Short mmCIF file of C-alpha atoms and ligand atoms in Angstrom, two decimals:
data_model
loop_
_atom_site.label_atom_id
_atom_site.label_comp_id
_atom_site.label_asym_id
_atom_site.label_seq_id
_atom_site.Cartn_x
_atom_site.Cartn_y
_atom_site.Cartn_z
CA MET A 1 11.23 4.00 18.29
CA GLU A 2 11.18 4.99 22.26
CA GLN A 3 15.05 4.56 22.11
CA LYS A 4 15.49 6.49 18.85
CA LEU A 5 13.52 9.29 19.90
CA GLN A 6 16.06 9.89 23.41
CA SER A 7 18.02 12.65 21.87
CA VAL A 8 14.67 14.37 20.94
CA VAL A 9 12.96 13.92 24.29
CA ASN A 10 16.00 14.96 26.09
CA THR A 11 16.16 18.38 24.12
CA LEU A 12 12.44 18.96 25.00
CA THR A 13 12.77 18.23 28.64
CA LYS A 14 16.25 18.86 29.99
CA LYS A 15 17.63 21.36 27.59
CA LYS A 16 17.31 24.91 29.11
CA LYS A 17 14.76 27.03 26.70
CA PRO A 18 15.25 24.90 23.75
CA ARG A 19 14.02 26.48 20.51
CA VAL A 20 11.99 24.50 18.46
CA VAL A 21 10.69 24.92 14.73
CA VAL A 22 8.52 22.62 12.88
CA LEU A 23 8.66 22.26 9.15
CA CYS A 24 5.46 20.28 8.10
CA GLY A 25 3.32 19.31 4.97
CA ALA A 26 -0.06 17.81 3.90
CA GLY A 27 0.98 14.36 5.64
CA ILE A 28 0.25 16.02 9.02
CA SER A 29 -3.52 16.38 8.03
CA THR A 30 -4.23 13.11 6.18
CA LYS A 31 -5.71 11.93 9.56
CA ALA A 32 -8.08 14.82 9.31
CA GLY A 33 -9.56 13.31 6.29
CA ILE A 34 -7.68 15.98 3.93
CA PRO A 35 -6.05 13.89 1.12
CA ASP A 36 -2.10 14.68 0.70
CA PHE A 37 -0.72 15.18 -2.79
CA ARG A 38 1.59 12.27 -3.58
CA SER A 39 0.38 9.19 -1.12
CA PRO A 40 -0.20 6.51 -3.62
CA GLU A 41 -3.73 5.70 -4.21
CA THR A 42 -5.15 8.12 -1.53
CA GLY A 43 -3.12 11.07 -2.89
CA LEU A 44 -5.10 14.08 -4.44
CA TYR A 45 -2.70 13.26 -7.51
CA SER A 46 -4.02 9.74 -8.00
CA ASN A 47 -7.68 11.11 -7.77
CA LEU A 48 -7.73 13.95 -10.08
CA GLN A 49 -9.29 12.19 -13.02
CA LYS A 50 -12.44 13.70 -12.46
CA LEU A 51 -11.15 17.11 -13.20
CA SER A 52 -10.00 16.22 -16.65
CA LEU A 53 -6.45 17.84 -16.07
CA PRO A 54 -3.46 17.79 -18.51
CA TYR A 55 -1.12 17.06 -15.61
CA ALA A 56 -1.86 16.71 -12.14
CA GLU A 57 0.14 20.10 -10.69
CA ALA A 58 -2.09 21.92 -13.07
CA VAL A 59 -4.91 22.27 -10.86
CA PHE A 60 -2.30 24.68 -8.62
CA ASP A 61 -0.96 26.14 -11.81
CA ILE A 62 -1.63 30.02 -12.46
CA GLU A 63 -1.66 30.15 -15.89
CA TYR A 64 -3.90 26.80 -15.92
CA PHE A 65 -6.34 28.94 -13.68
CA ARG A 66 -6.46 31.84 -15.74
CA LYS A 67 -7.76 29.59 -18.72
CA LYS A 68 -9.70 26.94 -16.77
CA PRO A 69 -10.47 27.95 -12.89
CA GLN A 70 -13.04 25.23 -12.54
CA ALA A 71 -10.44 22.55 -11.69
CA PHE A 72 -9.32 24.53 -8.67
CA TYR A 73 -12.76 25.41 -7.72
CA THR A 74 -13.88 21.83 -7.81
CA LEU A 75 -11.02 20.97 -5.51
CA ALA A 76 -11.39 23.87 -3.55
CA GLU A 77 -14.92 22.95 -2.52
CA GLU A 78 -13.56 19.77 -1.17
CA LEU A 79 -10.60 21.57 0.88
CA TYR A 80 -12.50 24.63 2.33
CA PRO A 81 -11.68 25.24 5.98
CA GLY A 82 -14.45 24.47 8.39
CA LYS A 83 -15.00 20.78 7.44
CA PHE A 84 -12.08 19.35 9.27
CA SER A 85 -10.61 19.07 12.79
CA PRO A 86 -6.99 19.25 13.75
CA THR A 87 -4.96 16.07 14.25
CA LYS A 88 -3.24 14.89 17.35
CA PHE A 89 0.02 16.18 15.76
CA HIS A 90 -1.43 19.74 15.42
CA TYR A 91 -2.39 19.55 18.95
CA PHE A 92 1.29 18.42 19.84
CA ILE A 93 2.33 21.80 17.99
CA ARG A 94 -0.05 23.49 20.13
CA LEU A 95 1.61 21.79 23.03
CA LEU A 96 5.19 23.23 22.14
CA GLN A 97 3.56 26.67 21.93
CA ASP A 98 1.96 26.23 25.39
CA LYS A 99 5.18 24.98 26.81
CA GLN A 100 6.82 28.18 25.50
CA LEU A 101 9.22 25.81 23.34
CA LEU A 102 7.87 26.63 19.93
CA LYS A 103 9.92 29.07 17.90
CA ARG A 104 7.82 28.71 14.73
CA VAL A 105 5.96 26.35 12.53
CA TYR A 106 6.31 26.71 8.72
CA THR A 107 3.76 24.93 7.20
CA GLN A 108 3.07 24.17 3.55
CA ASN A 109 -0.61 23.37 4.33
CA ILE A 110 -3.44 25.72 3.23
CA ASP A 111 -6.18 23.68 5.51
CA THR A 112 -5.30 26.21 8.55
CA LEU A 113 -5.69 23.65 11.01
CA GLU A 114 -2.72 24.80 12.89
CA ARG A 115 -4.56 27.74 13.78
CA ILE A 116 -7.78 25.99 14.39
CA ALA A 117 -5.74 23.94 17.18
CA GLY A 118 -4.81 27.11 18.81
CA VAL A 119 -1.46 27.98 17.40
CA LYS A 120 -1.13 31.69 17.59
CA ASP A 121 -0.71 33.81 14.29
CA GLU A 122 2.90 35.05 15.55
CA TYR A 123 3.95 31.37 15.48
CA ILE A 124 2.84 30.58 12.23
CA VAL A 125 4.20 30.81 8.76
CA GLU A 126 1.67 29.73 6.08
CA ALA A 127 4.71 29.43 3.09
CA HIS A 128 2.03 28.40 0.59
CA GLY A 129 -0.58 30.95 1.78
CA SER A 130 -4.07 29.80 3.01
CA PHE A 131 -7.71 30.46 2.07
CA ALA A 132 -7.96 33.26 4.64
CA THR A 133 -7.53 36.10 2.29
CA ASN A 134 -8.56 36.45 -1.65
CA HIS A 135 -7.78 38.73 -4.59
CA CYS A 136 -8.14 39.29 -8.07
CA ILE A 137 -5.68 37.75 -10.25
CA ASP A 138 -6.17 40.65 -12.76
CA CYS A 139 -6.42 43.98 -10.72
CA ARG A 140 -5.52 42.29 -7.19
CA ALA A 141 -8.60 43.84 -5.62
CA GLU A 142 -9.74 41.98 -2.12
CA MET A 143 -12.53 39.96 -1.98
CA SER A 144 -14.01 38.81 1.76
CA SER A 145 -14.37 35.23 2.31
CA GLU A 146 -17.93 35.33 2.74
CA GLU A 147 -18.21 36.82 -0.84
CA LEU A 148 -15.94 34.40 -2.35
CA LYS A 149 -17.98 31.40 -0.54
CA ARG A 150 -21.20 32.98 -1.49
CA GLN A 151 -20.02 33.00 -5.14
CA MET A 152 -18.71 29.46 -4.87
CA ASP A 153 -22.05 28.29 -3.84
CA ASP A 154 -23.75 30.11 -6.42
CA LYS A 155 -23.71 27.28 -9.01
CA ALA A 156 -26.40 29.07 -11.19
CA SER A 157 -23.93 31.76 -11.98
CA GLY A 158 -21.09 29.12 -12.36
CA GLY A 159 -19.59 28.84 -9.14
CA ILE A 160 -16.42 30.85 -9.93
CA PRO A 161 -15.89 33.93 -8.13
CA ARG A 162 -15.39 37.12 -9.98
CA CYS A 163 -13.97 40.56 -9.32
CA ALA A 164 -16.68 43.11 -8.77
CA LYS A 165 -14.48 45.88 -10.31
CA CYS A 166 -12.69 44.12 -13.44
CA LYS A 167 -14.55 40.66 -13.62
CA GLY A 168 -11.27 39.03 -13.46
CA TYR A 169 -11.18 35.55 -11.56
CA VAL A 170 -10.56 35.75 -8.06
CA LYS A 171 -8.63 33.43 -6.10
CA PRO A 172 -7.73 32.53 -2.43
CA ASP A 173 -4.20 33.73 -1.62
CA ILE A 174 -2.65 30.14 -1.88
CA VAL A 175 0.63 30.13 -3.63
CA PHE A 176 0.38 28.42 -7.06
CA PHE A 177 3.14 27.00 -8.97
CA GLY A 178 4.31 30.16 -10.73
CA GLU A 179 3.74 32.52 -8.01
CA GLY A 180 6.53 33.96 -5.26
CA LEU A 181 6.10 32.86 -1.52
CA PRO A 182 5.11 35.39 1.02
CA ALA A 183 7.93 37.81 2.09
CA ARG A 184 7.10 36.86 5.81
CA PHE A 185 8.49 33.23 4.90
CA PHE A 186 11.79 34.52 3.71
CA ASP A 187 11.95 37.30 6.35
CA LEU A 188 11.51 35.03 9.65
CA TRP A 189 13.48 31.97 8.36
CA ASP A 190 16.67 34.41 7.87
CA ASP A 191 16.66 34.70 11.71
CA ASP A 192 14.95 31.50 13.01
CA SER A 193 17.45 29.13 10.70
CA GLU A 194 20.22 30.20 13.06
CA GLU A 195 18.38 29.85 16.41
CA ILE A 196 17.21 26.08 16.37
CA ASP A 197 17.96 23.45 18.85
CA LEU A 198 15.20 20.87 17.25
CA ALA A 199 13.79 20.96 13.77
CA ILE A 200 10.78 18.51 13.51
CA VAL A 201 10.02 17.83 9.91
CA ALA A 202 6.77 16.11 9.41
CA GLY A 203 4.53 14.95 6.97
CA THR A 204 6.17 16.26 3.51
CA SER A 205 7.94 14.51 0.67
CA LEU A 206 10.35 17.63 0.71
CA THR A 207 9.63 18.10 -3.11
CA VAL A 208 8.43 21.72 -3.18
CA TYR A 209 10.75 24.21 -3.57
CA PRO A 210 11.95 26.77 -1.84
CA PHE A 211 10.24 25.08 1.35
CA ALA A 212 12.32 21.57 0.58
CA SER A 213 15.69 23.35 1.18
CA LEU A 214 14.87 24.14 4.75
CA PRO A 215 15.97 21.30 6.21
CA ALA A 216 19.21 21.34 4.90
CA GLU A 217 19.80 24.86 5.95
CA VAL A 218 19.34 23.94 9.61
CA GLU A 219 22.59 24.42 11.36
CA ALA A 220 24.64 21.25 12.03
CA ASN A 221 24.36 21.88 16.14
CA ALA A 222 20.60 21.18 16.01
CA ILE A 223 18.78 17.98 15.90
CA ARG A 224 16.74 17.24 13.08
CA LEU A 225 13.83 14.75 13.42
CA LEU A 226 11.80 13.50 10.35
CA ILE A 227 8.26 12.02 11.24
CA ASN A 228 7.10 10.51 7.89
CA LYS A 229 6.08 7.46 6.14
CA GLU A 230 8.89 7.77 3.53
CA HIS A 231 12.58 8.78 4.18
CA CYS A 232 13.15 11.54 1.75
CA GLY A 233 14.80 15.15 1.04
CA ASP A 234 17.98 16.16 2.89
CA PHE A 235 17.59 13.27 5.27
CA LYS A 236 18.06 10.97 2.61
CA GLN A 237 20.89 12.79 0.35
CA ASN A 238 22.82 14.46 3.22
CA PRO A 239 22.36 12.53 6.41
CA ARG A 240 23.76 13.70 9.89
CA LYS A 241 24.97 11.74 12.40
CA THR A 242 22.60 13.37 14.91
CA ASP A 243 19.14 12.84 12.63
CA VAL A 244 16.42 11.20 14.19
CA LEU A 245 14.23 9.16 11.53
CA ALA A 246 10.84 8.17 12.88
CA LEU A 247 9.09 6.62 9.43
CA GLU A 248 5.97 6.11 10.91
CA ASP A 249 2.27 7.42 11.22
CA ILE A 250 2.78 10.92 12.56
CA ASP A 251 0.07 10.98 14.93
CA GLU A 252 1.37 7.65 16.89
CA VAL A 253 4.74 9.21 17.11
CA ALA A 254 3.30 12.47 18.39
CA GLU A 255 1.72 10.19 21.18
CA THR A 256 4.80 8.55 21.96
CA LEU A 257 6.70 11.66 22.11
CA ALA A 258 4.13 13.48 24.55
CA ARG A 259 4.00 10.06 26.73
CA LEU A 260 7.76 10.12 26.83
CA CYS A 261 8.35 13.87 27.79
CA GLY A 262 5.38 13.18 30.38
CA TRP A 263 2.81 15.27 28.55
CA GLU A 264 0.57 12.68 27.78
CA ASP A 265 -2.49 14.16 29.83
CA ASP A 266 -1.62 17.77 28.65
CA LEU A 267 -2.26 16.50 25.04
CA ARG A 268 -5.25 14.31 25.79
CA ARG A 269 -6.75 17.44 27.37
CA LEU A 270 -5.77 19.74 24.31
CA VAL A 271 -7.61 17.17 21.97
CA GLU A 272 -10.64 16.51 24.18
CA THR A 273 -11.27 20.28 24.94
CA THR A 274 -10.23 22.48 22.03
P1 CNA B 1 3.07 15.61 -0.35
O1 CNA B 1 4.22 15.66 -1.42
O2 CNA B 1 1.80 14.99 -0.67
O3 CNA B 1 3.64 14.71 0.89
C1 CNA B 1 3.21 14.06 1.91
C2 CNA B 1 3.80 13.39 2.69
O4 CNA B 1 3.18 12.79 3.90
C3 CNA B 1 4.31 12.11 2.00
O5 CNA B 1 5.83 11.63 2.03
C4 CNA B 1 3.68 11.10 2.91
O6 CNA B 1 4.08 9.54 2.72
C5 CNA B 1 3.65 11.50 4.28
N1 CNA B 1 2.16 11.09 4.76
C6 CNA B 1 0.95 11.06 4.71
N2 CNA B 1 0.30 10.82 5.61
C7 CNA B 1 1.23 10.45 6.80
C8 CNA B 1 0.86 9.73 8.00
N3 CNA B 1 -0.14 9.68 8.73
N4 CNA B 1 1.93 9.48 8.70
C9 CNA B 1 3.11 9.76 8.31
N5 CNA B 1 3.65 10.13 7.12
C10 CNA B 1 2.30 10.53 6.16
O7 CNA B 1 2.70 17.04 0.25
P2 CNA B 1 3.81 18.24 0.85
O8 CNA B 1 3.14 18.65 1.88
O9 CNA B 1 5.34 17.67 0.91
O10 CNA B 1 3.72 18.86 -0.57
C11 CNA B 1 3.56 20.16 -0.66
C12 CNA B 1 2.42 20.64 -1.23
C13 CNA B 1 1.14 19.97 -0.82
C14 CNA B 1 1.88 21.92 -0.61
O11 CNA B 1 1.83 23.00 -1.68
C15 CNA B 1 0.56 22.08 0.16
O12 CNA B 1 -0.21 23.20 -0.28
C16 CNA B 1 0.04 21.04 -0.70
N6 CNA B 1 -1.19 20.16 -0.02
C17 CNA B 1 -1.93 20.67 1.22
C18 CNA B 1 -2.97 20.22 1.84
C19 CNA B 1 -3.29 20.48 3.08
O13 CNA B 1 -3.32 21.82 3.15
N7 CNA B 1 -3.78 19.82 3.88
C20 CNA B 1 -3.36 18.98 1.28
C21 CNA B 1 -2.84 18.63 0.07
C22 CNA B 1 -1.77 19.37 -0.73
#
């Protein structure tokens, strides 16, 4: 592993002002206790029987939500931010920011753990939205997170947040299947994709588009590092000579990378004090 990571370590420590982009998914948060979608046995999709869904993805399908919002809100209860703490890998991203190497982190996650680890807004693109803001799915009126949570907790009234104006269902601004991604995602990627020295792709099965197409759009002169238990996406379909594969536990790879870069103490300090 250490030998494999050498080109990555050289880029991080020897190159002048390297530009690092992190592209990540649910796998970076499994160690925080949040299940991913597709890991066999532990993933959400294999544990959704209790929601009686016609198919697993229905829980994040906007048309299904219109008919049966209960399934999403049962899951939202489990995933709602505030219950979880960042992992070592989240702090590794923060370390990249502190060392002024981070150009951007594009995350598919809705758990906001990048923010909680101290990564600043300007560096984060929440490609699939987050729980930070909420809107009525009919009239688009905004609802504060406090009010959303209050209505979620009001089980006597059903626990499904409803719009004060039109009584439509309200949902957090998480991008469901059938909805578009935020403009910020496309705007920033247009520029960022041309200015990358190292792309760290971590904790994603690279199956949800358009996010899954990002690694293929990283220019040929950049190094791509995949940290994931499975070999997937463009790393499998169109491997490049300079690709680095770390098909191991994400937090362990983060620790190894920090050690090889001489940042072990910095990472430990962030984990212990943030
Ligand atoms: P996914 O399809 O579930 O893939 C996760 C990947 O991570 C898999 O390839 C796993 O093998 C891998 N993995 C899991 N744990 C580890 C680990 N400890 N070390 C190494 N590899 C690991 O998830 P994607 O993100 O690719 O799918 C996109 C969906 C998932 C997005 O729309 C998210 O909104 C959605 N999601 C987000 C969260 C969250 O916010 N934490 C949780 C569950 C699902």
